[in-house]
Amino acid sequence: MHRDQLTVVIAAFNEAEALPLLHPRLLAVLDGLAKEAQVDGRVLYVDDGSRDATWLVLQGFATADPRVGVLRLSRNFGKEAALTAGLDHVDQGAVLILDADGQDPPELIPQFVTKWREGFDDVHGTRLEREGESWLKRATAHAFYRVIGRLSKTPIPRDTGDFRLLSPRALAALKQLRERNRFMKGLFGWVGFNQVAIPYHRDPRAAGNSKFNFWKLWNFALEGITSFSTAPLRVATYLGVATALLAFTYGVWIVLKAVLWGDPVAGWPTMMAVILFLGGVQLIALGLIGEYLGRLYEEAKQRPLYLVDAWRPATGVSSSQVPQVASGVGHAHGTPPARIESA
Ligand code: UDP
Ligand code: MG
């Protein structure tokens, strides 16, 4: 009988408290899948340069179960890079992305698999409500999806996080997108293929704290908008055209006034107002251009998206196999330092 392969990729940054709660739930789900759906499930944890015991916890998981692979980045690169690293290290079958904190319930995975079997390439969870999140976060999230939905030509489903299953071909497509400014929601949307949403209740975090504060989220929103739309640049253009027109009309009026009625020379306040206004408009436009230029600069440097510190792949699928310790690249085995992963 044909068996499909599914790798669950989990990025973890300082999640030593939450992981032991999630892991048994996940393994139970994988056991069920193996029996009932003929799916060989694996897990790939990516330690995104955690400073707590996360790496130790993960190595414990890998030693105990041959289905678990672990990857450690050389420092904290951020969730998007960590996920990219995880996806890059999956070379077979489909992947499913899960948060380490238990907010995305692993018990839903069989539903995702069912949709995949029906022929969908991108099955994503859509939040029904956001429990344990302040109204402010909810309101800003809502506004964000509205703005980006309007500005970007790439369809980006709203209230969709990274809880998602990608078919092998969607994964292969995503792997080709090597841009440095990685707004994953947008990248998934860009890939396209057959997409379907699964509505679910997003639980509150099982343990630990959210790694995203408002400042980070604001930057994240900027990232999303600038990576997937050049509309702000156009806003700058229109702003410039509008002010130029205004200034021109005003200029004509001043000249006419001086010619017709003479000029008593006063008008310091008007002068000041005009100068300040124009200065402001110019700075806004420059700032906007700067945002894009900065990203272009990041892109031009062509640095790898992440560096791997240690890599220990899953060794087997069925638990009847002897759990051998993989001799992955990594300091734990005295092998050379970071292997460089690039496009
Ligand atoms: N995460 C990561 N690197 C980071 C920040 C977060 O790998 O620099 C992981 C984190 O461990 C978790 C997921 O990304 O598995 C989502 O993070 P979090 O729960 O803090 O975000 P929230 O659910 O509050 O949006
Ligand atoms: Mg979370």
mmCIF file of C-alpha atoms and ligand atoms in Angstrom:
data_model
loop_
_atom_site.group_PDB
_atom_site.id
_atom_site.type_symbol
_atom_site.label_atom_id
_atom_site.label_comp_id
_atom_site.label_asym_id
_atom_site.label_seq_id
_atom_site.Cartn_x
_atom_site.Cartn_y
_atom_site.Cartn_z
ATOM 1 C CA MET A 1 0.000 0.000 0.000
ATOM 2 C CA HIS A 2 1.220 3.440 -0.904
ATOM 3 C CA ARG A 3 2.226 5.530 2.083
ATOM 4 C CA ASP A 4 2.483 9.283 2.066
ATOM 5 C CA GLN A 5 5.109 11.122 4.012
ATOM 6 C CA LEU A 6 4.452 14.171 6.125
ATOM 7 C CA THR A 7 6.971 16.216 8.077
ATOM 8 C CA VAL A 8 5.765 18.555 10.783
ATOM 9 C CA VAL A 9 8.105 21.551 10.964
ATOM 10 C CA ILE A 10 8.203 23.492 14.208
ATOM 11 C CA ALA A 11 10.254 26.620 14.831
ATOM 12 C CA ALA A 12 11.071 27.103 18.488
ATOM 13 C CA PHE A 13 12.664 30.062 20.180
ATOM 14 C CA ASN A 14 12.982 29.762 23.961
ATOM 15 C CA GLU A 15 10.191 27.226 24.186
ATOM 16 C CA ALA A 16 11.659 24.825 26.757
ATOM 17 C CA GLU A 17 8.483 25.054 28.837
ATOM 18 C CA ALA A 18 5.972 24.680 26.038
ATOM 19 C CA LEU A 19 7.645 21.908 24.021
ATOM 20 C CA PRO A 20 7.236 19.093 26.556
ATOM 21 C CA LEU A 21 3.508 19.883 26.570
ATOM 22 C CA LEU A 22 3.188 19.848 22.804
ATOM 23 C CA HIS A 23 5.433 16.920 21.902
ATOM 24 C CA PRO A 24 3.382 14.023 23.363
ATOM 25 C CA ARG A 25 0.215 15.421 21.763
ATOM 26 C CA LEU A 26 1.978 15.569 18.437
ATOM 27 C CA LEU A 27 3.385 12.046 18.673
ATOM 28 C CA ALA A 28 -0.044 10.693 19.521
ATOM 29 C CA VAL A 29 -1.424 12.365 16.407
ATOM 30 C CA LEU A 30 1.371 10.915 14.256
ATOM 31 C CA ASP A 31 0.705 7.444 15.642
ATOM 32 C CA GLY A 32 -2.945 7.806 14.717
ATOM 33 C CA LEU A 33 -2.050 8.985 11.216
ATOM 34 C CA ALA A 34 0.283 6.058 10.663
ATOM 35 C CA LYS A 35 -2.434 3.595 11.600
ATOM 36 C CA GLU A 36 -5.537 5.172 10.162
ATOM 37 C CA ALA A 37 -4.369 7.260 7.220
ATOM 38 C CA GLN A 38 -1.269 5.376 6.036
ATOM 39 C CA VAL A 39 0.848 8.470 6.528
ATOM 40 C CA ASP A 40 4.408 8.251 7.749
ATOM 41 C CA GLY A 41 4.752 11.244 10.003
ATOM 42 C CA ARG A 42 7.975 12.889 11.095
ATOM 43 C CA VAL A 43 8.778 15.943 13.121
ATOM 44 C CA LEU A 44 11.490 18.475 12.432
ATOM 45 C CA TYR A 45 12.206 20.935 15.204
ATOM 46 C CA VAL A 46 14.201 24.034 14.409
ATOM 47 C CA ASP A 47 15.842 25.659 17.385
ATOM 48 C CA ASP A 48 16.059 29.296 16.394
ATOM 49 C CA GLY A 49 19.073 30.113 18.563
ATOM 50 C CA SER A 50 17.238 29.680 21.855
ATOM 51 C CA ARG A 51 18.943 30.849 25.018
ATOM 52 C CA ASP A 52 17.105 28.486 27.370
ATOM 53 C CA ALA A 53 17.080 24.687 27.532
ATOM 54 C CA THR A 54 15.177 24.261 24.253
ATOM 55 C CA TRP A 55 18.058 22.535 22.468
ATOM 56 C CA LEU A 56 18.525 20.034 25.296
ATOM 57 C CA VAL A 57 14.822 19.282 25.343
ATOM 58 C CA LEU A 58 14.803 18.777 21.584
ATOM 59 C CA GLN A 59 17.782 16.467 21.630
ATOM 60 C CA GLY A 60 15.981 14.430 24.250
ATOM 61 C CA PHE A 61 13.015 14.093 21.877
ATOM 62 C CA ALA A 62 15.276 13.045 19.002
ATOM 63 C CA THR A 63 17.050 10.430 21.057
ATOM 64 C CA ALA A 64 13.787 8.964 22.268
ATOM 65 C CA ASP A 65 12.082 8.755 18.891
ATOM 66 C CA PRO A 66 13.606 8.072 15.463
ATOM 67 C CA ARG A 67 10.858 10.099 13.816
ATOM 68 C CA VAL A 68 12.202 13.311 15.303
ATOM 69 C CA GLY A 69 14.820 15.413 13.545
ATOM 70 C CA VAL A 70 16.394 18.499 15.048
ATOM 71 C CA LEU A 71 18.093 21.473 13.507
ATOM 72 C CA ARG A 72 19.784 24.309 15.341
ATOM 73 C CA LEU A 73 20.552 27.672 13.807
ATOM 74 C CA SER A 74 23.732 29.508 14.703
ATOM 75 C CA ARG A 75 21.763 32.324 16.360
ATOM 76 C CA ASN A 76 18.240 33.713 16.539
ATOM 77 C CA PHE A 77 17.287 34.499 12.951
ATOM 78 C CA GLY A 78 13.576 35.020 13.559
ATOM 79 C CA LYS A 79 10.614 32.795 12.934
ATOM 80 C CA GLU A 80 10.457 33.259 9.172
ATOM 81 C CA ALA A 81 14.091 32.268 8.643
ATOM 82 C CA ALA A 82 13.742 29.369 11.082
ATOM 83 C CA LEU A 83 10.763 28.043 9.151
ATOM 84 C CA THR A 84 12.637 28.454 5.897
ATOM 85 C CA ALA A 85 15.513 26.462 7.341
ATOM 86 C CA GLY A 86 13.092 23.750 8.408
ATOM 87 C CA LEU A 87 11.388 23.575 5.021
ATOM 88 C CA ASP A 88 14.747 23.457 3.253
ATOM 89 C CA HIS A 89 15.649 20.366 5.235
ATOM 90 C CA VAL A 90 12.582 18.422 4.190
ATOM 91 C CA ASP A 91 13.331 16.567 0.980
ATOM 92 C CA GLN A 92 10.372 14.229 0.729
ATOM 93 C CA GLY A 93 6.642 14.378 1.057
ATOM 94 C CA ALA A 94 4.439 17.124 2.374
ATOM 95 C CA VAL A 95 5.122 19.502 5.266
ATOM 96 C CA LEU A 96 2.957 20.934 7.952
ATOM 97 C CA ILE A 97 3.965 24.013 9.909
ATOM 98 C CA LEU A 98 3.014 24.241 13.560
ATOM 99 C CA ASP A 99 3.753 26.708 16.369
ATOM 100 C CA ALA A 100 5.724 25.358 19.286
ATOM 101 C CA ASP A 101 3.461 26.880 21.921
ATOM 102 C CA GLY A 102 0.420 24.690 21.350
ATOM 103 C CA GLN A 103 -1.667 27.531 19.900
ATOM 104 C CA ASP A 104 -2.229 25.505 16.776
ATOM 105 C CA PRO A 105 -3.746 22.233 18.005
ATOM 106 C CA PRO A 106 -1.906 19.230 16.498
ATOM 107 C CA GLU A 107 -5.134 17.247 16.850
ATOM 108 C CA LEU A 108 -6.337 18.995 13.696
ATOM 109 C CA ILE A 109 -3.556 17.547 11.557
ATOM 110 C CA PRO A 110 -5.671 14.607 10.290
ATOM 111 C CA GLN A 111 -8.157 17.144 8.864
ATOM 112 C CA PHE A 112 -5.323 18.851 7.006
ATOM 113 C CA VAL A 113 -4.171 15.503 5.664
ATOM 114 C CA THR A 114 -7.677 14.674 4.481
ATOM 115 C CA LYS A 115 -7.800 17.928 2.502
ATOM 116 C CA TRP A 116 -4.368 17.211 1.061
ATOM 117 C CA ARG A 117 -5.555 13.796 -0.063
ATOM 118 C CA GLU A 118 -8.518 15.483 -1.712
ATOM 119 C CA GLY A 119 -6.004 17.256 -3.901
ATOM 120 C CA PHE A 120 -5.320 20.563 -2.179
ATOM 121 C CA ASP A 121 -1.764 21.878 -2.183
ATOM 122 C CA ASP A 122 -2.032 24.521 0.493
ATOM 123 C CA VAL A 123 -4.296 23.782 3.433
ATOM 124 C CA HIS A 124 -4.227 26.590 5.969
ATOM 125 C CA GLY A 125 -5.867 27.114 9.322
ATOM 126 C CA THR A 126 -7.944 30.260 9.703
ATOM 127 C CA ARG A 127 -8.572 31.606 13.182
ATOM 128 C CA LEU A 128 -12.191 31.789 14.222
ATOM 129 C CA GLU A 129 -11.377 33.970 17.198
ATOM 130 C CA ARG A 130 -8.303 35.099 19.009
ATOM 131 C CA GLU A 131 -8.527 33.916 22.571
ATOM 132 C CA GLY A 132 -6.192 35.462 25.095
ATOM 133 C CA GLU A 133 -5.344 38.369 22.817
ATOM 134 C CA SER A 134 -6.123 41.968 23.670
ATOM 135 C CA TRP A 135 -8.716 43.910 21.650
ATOM 136 C CA LEU A 136 -5.903 46.162 20.528
ATOM 137 C CA LYS A 137 -4.022 43.265 18.960
ATOM 138 C CA ARG A 138 -7.223 42.031 17.373
ATOM 139 C CA ALA A 139 -8.080 45.449 15.974
ATOM 140 C CA THR A 140 -4.614 46.033 14.571
ATOM 141 C CA ALA A 141 -4.514 42.553 13.053
ATOM 142 C CA HIS A 142 -7.863 43.240 11.402
ATOM 143 C CA ALA A 143 -6.635 46.572 10.041
ATOM 144 C CA PHE A 144 -3.457 44.960 8.781
ATOM 145 C CA TYR A 145 -5.257 42.326 6.731
ATOM 146 C CA ARG A 146 -7.531 44.994 5.269
ATOM 147 C CA VAL A 147 -4.668 47.235 4.238
ATOM 148 C CA ILE A 148 -2.540 44.503 2.758
ATOM 149 C CA GLY A 149 -5.549 42.964 1.052
ATOM 150 C CA ARG A 150 -6.141 46.268 -0.704
ATOM 151 C CA LEU A 151 -2.558 47.106 -1.550
ATOM 152 C CA SER A 152 -1.163 43.791 -2.650
ATOM 153 C CA LYS A 153 -1.910 41.958 -5.851
ATOM 154 C CA THR A 154 -0.969 38.673 -4.197
ATOM 155 C CA PRO A 155 -3.965 37.120 -2.461
ATOM 156 C CA ILE A 156 -3.243 36.914 1.266
ATOM 157 C CA PRO A 157 -5.978 35.115 3.201
ATOM 158 C CA ARG A 158 -6.952 36.971 6.369
ATOM 159 C CA ASP A 159 -6.528 35.688 9.910
ATOM 160 C CA THR A 160 -4.261 32.997 8.629
ATOM 161 C CA GLY A 161 -1.092 32.248 10.473
ATOM 162 C CA ASP A 162 1.572 29.761 9.602
ATOM 163 C CA PHE A 163 -0.500 26.705 10.587
ATOM 164 C CA ARG A 164 -0.499 25.132 7.188
ATOM 165 C CA LEU A 165 0.108 22.008 5.146
ATOM 166 C CA LEU A 166 1.989 22.228 1.873
ATOM 167 C CA SER A 167 1.920 19.480 -0.717
ATOM 168 C CA PRO A 168 5.259 18.378 -2.171
ATOM 169 C CA ARG A 169 4.852 20.581 -5.224
ATOM 170 C CA ALA A 170 3.810 23.634 -3.190
ATOM 171 C CA LEU A 171 6.840 23.045 -0.990
ATOM 172 C CA ALA A 172 9.115 22.776 -3.995
ATOM 173 C CA ALA A 173 7.692 26.044 -5.307
ATOM 174 C CA LEU A 174 8.145 27.822 -1.997
ATOM 175 C CA LYS A 175 11.742 26.675 -1.773
ATOM 176 C CA GLN A 176 12.476 28.621 -4.934
ATOM 177 C CA LEU A 177 11.601 31.919 -3.284
ATOM 178 C CA ARG A 178 14.906 32.946 -1.756
ATOM 179 C CA GLU A 179 14.216 36.584 -0.983
ATOM 180 C CA ARG A 180 15.666 37.939 2.218
ATOM 181 C CA ASN A 181 12.661 39.870 3.422
ATOM 182 C CA ARG A 182 10.475 36.916 4.104
ATOM 183 C CA PHE A 183 6.874 37.675 4.701
ATOM 184 C CA MET A 184 5.722 34.074 4.756
ATOM 185 C CA LYS A 185 1.980 34.667 4.544
ATOM 186 C CA GLY A 186 2.590 36.520 1.322
ATOM 187 C CA LEU A 187 5.011 33.933 -0.022
ATOM 188 C CA PHE A 188 2.471 31.162 0.526
ATOM 189 C CA GLY A 189 -0.148 33.240 -1.244
ATOM 190 C CA TRP A 190 2.198 33.941 -4.118
ATOM 191 C CA VAL A 191 2.796 30.229 -4.694
ATOM 192 C CA GLY A 192 -0.898 29.654 -5.343
ATOM 193 C CA PHE A 193 -2.111 26.197 -6.459
ATOM 194 C CA ASN A 194 -5.257 24.787 -4.861
ATOM 195 C CA GLN A 195 -5.783 26.432 -1.512
ATOM 196 C CA VAL A 196 -8.335 25.687 1.129
ATOM 197 C CA ALA A 197 -8.926 27.079 4.615
ATOM 198 C CA ILE A 198 -9.767 25.111 7.735
ATOM 199 C CA PRO A 199 -11.392 27.294 10.398
ATOM 200 C CA TYR A 200 -10.223 26.562 13.928
ATOM 201 C CA HIS A 201 -10.114 27.979 17.415
ATOM 202 C CA ARG A 202 -6.687 29.236 18.263
ATOM 203 C CA ASP A 203 -5.924 28.252 21.850
ATOM 204 C CA PRO A 204 -4.048 30.500 24.228
ATOM 205 C CA ARG A 205 -0.347 29.803 24.586
ATOM 206 C CA ALA A 206 0.389 26.634 26.630
ATOM 207 C CA ALA A 207 3.422 28.074 28.449
ATOM 208 C CA GLY A 208 5.963 30.848 28.152
ATOM 209 C CA ASN A 209 5.440 34.260 26.576
ATOM 210 C CA SER A 210 4.735 35.498 23.094
ATOM 211 C CA LYS A 211 7.894 36.431 21.263
ATOM 212 C CA PHE A 212 6.177 39.223 19.412
ATOM 213 C CA ASN A 213 5.569 42.630 20.938
ATOM 214 C CA PHE A 214 3.881 45.548 19.267
ATOM 215 C CA TRP A 215 7.038 47.034 17.884
ATOM 216 C CA LYS A 216 7.958 43.723 16.249
ATOM 217 C CA LEU A 217 4.457 43.369 14.866
ATOM 218 C CA TRP A 218 4.582 46.885 13.460
ATOM 219 C CA ASN A 219 7.827 46.094 11.686
ATOM 220 C CA PHE A 220 6.324 42.837 10.532
ATOM 221 C CA ALA A 221 3.391 44.729 9.033
ATOM 222 C CA LEU A 222 5.753 47.146 7.277
ATOM 223 C CA GLU A 223 7.683 44.167 5.996
ATOM 224 C CA GLY A 224 4.557 42.591 4.633
ATOM 225 C CA ILE A 225 3.357 45.725 2.919
ATOM 226 C CA THR A 226 6.670 46.699 1.374
ATOM 227 C CA SER A 227 7.456 43.141 0.293
ATOM 228 C CA PHE A 228 4.174 42.646 -1.439
ATOM 229 C CA SER A 229 3.202 46.049 -2.709
ATOM 230 C CA THR A 230 4.778 49.113 -4.207
ATOM 231 C CA ALA A 231 1.617 51.119 -3.582
ATOM 232 C CA PRO A 232 3.276 53.304 -0.905
ATOM 233 C CA LEU A 233 5.780 54.482 -3.503
ATOM 234 C CA ARG A 234 2.885 55.530 -5.664
ATOM 235 C CA VAL A 235 1.349 57.334 -2.708
ATOM 236 C CA ALA A 236 4.571 59.331 -2.510
ATOM 237 C CA THR A 237 4.265 60.193 -6.176
ATOM 238 C CA TYR A 238 0.665 61.348 -5.836
ATOM 239 C CA LEU A 239 1.500 63.322 -2.721
ATOM 240 C CA GLY A 240 4.268 65.016 -4.644
ATOM 241 C CA VAL A 241 2.054 65.757 -7.646
ATOM 242 C CA ALA A 242 -0.724 67.114 -5.434
ATOM 243 C CA THR A 243 1.581 69.446 -3.522
ATOM 244 C CA ALA A 244 3.305 70.574 -6.689
ATOM 245 C CA LEU A 245 -0.063 71.488 -8.201
ATOM 246 C CA LEU A 246 -1.109 73.320 -5.084
ATOM 247 C CA ALA A 247 2.203 75.133 -4.937
ATOM 248 C CA PHE A 248 1.933 76.083 -8.591
ATOM 249 C CA THR A 249 -1.575 77.507 -8.245
ATOM 250 C CA TYR A 250 -0.539 79.390 -5.165
ATOM 251 C CA GLY A 251 2.530 80.710 -6.993
ATOM 252 C CA VAL A 252 0.414 81.984 -9.877
ATOM 253 C CA TRP A 253 -1.933 83.659 -7.406
ATOM 254 C CA ILE A 254 0.951 85.417 -5.613
ATOM 255 C CA VAL A 255 2.426 86.715 -8.852
ATOM 256 C CA LEU A 256 -0.970 87.903 -10.080
ATOM 257 C CA LYS A 257 -1.652 89.599 -6.775
ATOM 258 C CA ALA A 258 1.719 91.377 -6.841
ATOM 259 C CA VAL A 259 1.218 92.522 -10.442
ATOM 260 C CA LEU A 260 -2.338 93.726 -9.935
ATOM 261 C CA TRP A 261 -2.189 95.273 -6.490
ATOM 262 C CA GLY A 262 1.533 95.530 -5.714
ATOM 263 C CA ASP A 263 3.282 93.755 -2.879
ATOM 264 C CA PRO A 264 3.550 95.303 0.582
ATOM 265 C CA VAL A 265 6.092 92.573 1.647
ATOM 266 C CA ALA A 266 4.954 90.774 4.683
ATOM 267 C CA GLY A 267 3.895 87.177 4.734
ATOM 268 C CA TRP A 268 6.561 85.620 6.920
ATOM 269 C CA PRO A 269 3.985 83.235 8.399
ATOM 270 C CA THR A 270 2.811 82.081 4.957
ATOM 271 C CA MET A 271 6.395 81.552 3.914
ATOM 272 C CA MET A 272 7.146 79.512 6.988
ATOM 273 C CA ALA A 273 4.026 77.412 6.574
ATOM 274 C CA VAL A 274 4.808 76.642 2.959
ATOM 275 C CA ILE A 275 8.429 75.769 3.662
ATOM 276 C CA LEU A 276 7.562 73.503 6.558
ATOM 277 C CA PHE A 277 4.787 71.804 4.642
ATOM 278 C CA LEU A 278 6.934 71.124 1.617
ATOM 279 C CA GLY A 279 9.800 69.963 3.805
ATOM 280 C CA GLY A 280 7.493 67.536 5.551
ATOM 281 C CA VAL A 281 6.131 66.135 2.329
ATOM 282 C CA GLN A 282 9.614 65.696 0.954
ATOM 283 C CA LEU A 283 10.803 63.882 4.051
ATOM 284 C CA ILE A 284 7.829 61.512 3.995
ATOM 285 C CA ALA A 285 8.494 60.677 0.359
ATOM 286 C CA LEU A 286 12.198 60.186 1.054
ATOM 287 C CA GLY A 287 11.421 57.928 3.989
ATOM 288 C CA LEU A 288 9.153 55.806 1.842
ATOM 289 C CA ILE A 289 11.770 55.470 -0.834
ATOM 290 C CA GLY A 290 14.264 54.648 1.906
ATOM 291 C CA GLU A 291 12.134 51.736 3.092
ATOM 292 C CA TYR A 292 12.346 50.137 -0.323
ATOM 293 C CA LEU A 293 15.965 51.068 -0.855
ATOM 294 C CA GLY A 294 16.843 49.444 2.464
ATOM 295 C CA ARG A 295 15.200 46.239 1.407
ATOM 296 C CA LEU A 296 16.921 46.348 -1.931
ATOM 297 C CA TYR A 297 20.200 46.728 -0.060
ATOM 298 C CA GLU A 298 19.441 43.666 2.081
ATOM 299 C CA GLU A 299 18.602 41.727 -1.037
ATOM 300 C CA ALA A 300 21.730 42.880 -2.868
ATOM 301 C CA LYS A 301 24.027 41.545 -0.167
ATOM 302 C CA GLN A 302 22.944 38.008 -1.037
ATOM 303 C CA ARG A 303 23.691 36.623 2.383
ATOM 304 C CA PRO A 304 22.398 33.174 3.268
ATOM 305 C CA LEU A 305 19.026 33.288 5.000
ATOM 306 C CA TYR A 306 20.335 31.400 8.021
ATOM 307 C CA LEU A 307 23.320 29.419 9.225
ATOM 308 C CA VAL A 308 23.062 25.925 10.600
ATOM 309 C CA ASP A 309 24.849 25.074 13.807
ATOM 310 C CA ALA A 310 23.773 21.442 14.129
ATOM 311 C CA TRP A 311 21.617 19.090 12.109
ATOM 312 C CA ARG A 312 20.385 15.711 13.170
ATOM 313 C CA PRO A 313 17.845 14.294 10.750
ATOM 314 C CA ALA A 314 15.120 11.876 11.701
ATOM 315 C CA THR A 315 16.434 8.398 11.195
ATOM 316 C CA GLY A 316 13.390 6.301 10.674
ATOM 317 C CA VAL A 317 9.681 6.155 10.525
ATOM 318 C CA SER A 318 8.352 3.108 12.249
ATOM 319 C CA SER A 319 9.032 2.908 15.949
ATOM 320 C CA SER A 320 9.947 -0.756 15.553
ATOM 321 C CA GLN A 321 13.195 0.350 13.945
ATOM 322 C CA VAL A 322 16.185 0.610 16.223
ATOM 323 C CA PRO A 323 16.573 4.265 17.130
ATOM 324 C CA GLN A 324 20.066 4.970 15.870
ATOM 325 C CA VAL A 325 21.727 8.246 16.618
ATOM 326 C CA ALA A 326 22.238 10.069 13.366
ATOM 327 C CA SER A 327 25.700 11.371 12.728
ATOM 328 C CA GLY A 328 24.450 14.742 11.617
ATOM 329 C CA VAL A 329 26.650 17.734 11.075
ATOM 330 C CA GLY A 330 27.137 19.496 14.338
ATOM 331 C CA HIS A 331 29.350 20.366 17.218
ATOM 332 C CA ALA A 332 27.866 17.562 19.292
ATOM 333 C CA HIS A 333 29.759 15.134 17.113
ATOM 334 C CA GLY A 334 32.926 17.108 16.785
ATOM 335 C CA THR A 335 32.345 17.746 13.108
ATOM 336 C CA PRO A 336 33.322 21.028 11.481
ATOM 337 C CA PRO A 337 31.445 24.203 12.457
ATOM 338 C CA ALA A 338 28.407 25.711 10.813
ATOM 339 C CA ARG A 339 27.542 24.398 7.443
ATOM 340 C CA ILE A 340 26.548 27.247 5.207
ATOM 341 C CA GLU A 341 23.091 27.033 3.768
ATOM 342 C CA SER A 342 22.289 29.347 0.959
ATOM 343 C CA ALA A 343 19.987 29.667 -1.969
HETATM 344 N N1 UDP B 1 9.625 31.842 17.038
HETATM 345 C C1 UDP B 1 10.848 31.573 16.441
HETATM 346 N N2 UDP B 1 11.794 32.575 16.377
HETATM 347 C C2 UDP B 1 11.568 33.829 16.873
HETATM 348 C C3 UDP B 1 10.298 34.092 17.448
HETATM 349 C C4 UDP B 1 9.351 33.077 17.504
HETATM 350 O O1 UDP B 1 11.107 30.467 15.989
HETATM 351 O O2 UDP B 1 12.453 34.674 16.785
HETATM 352 C C5 UDP B 1 8.607 30.767 17.108
HETATM 353 C C6 UDP B 1 8.067 30.511 18.509
HETATM 354 O O3 UDP B 1 8.896 29.639 19.218
HETATM 355 C C7 UDP B 1 6.718 29.914 18.214
HETATM 356 C C8 UDP B 1 6.298 30.630 16.946
HETATM 357 O O4 UDP B 1 7.486 31.170 16.372
HETATM 358 O O5 UDP B 1 6.794 28.532 17.920
HETATM 359 C C9 UDP B 1 5.261 31.698 17.209
HETATM 360 O O6 UDP B 1 5.736 32.574 18.197
HETATM 361 P P1 UDP B 1 4.803 33.211 19.299
HETATM 362 O O7 UDP B 1 3.898 32.162 19.884
HETATM 363 O O8 UDP B 1 5.669 33.935 20.257
HETATM 364 O O9 UDP B 1 3.962 34.230 18.436
HETATM 365 P P2 UDP B 1 2.410 34.584 18.596
HETATM 366 O O10 UDP B 1 1.671 33.289 18.658
HETATM 367 O O11 UDP B 1 2.320 35.347 19.866
HETATM 368 O O12 UDP B 1 2.118 35.398 17.385
HETATM 369 MG MG MG B 2 1.980 31.776 19.845
#
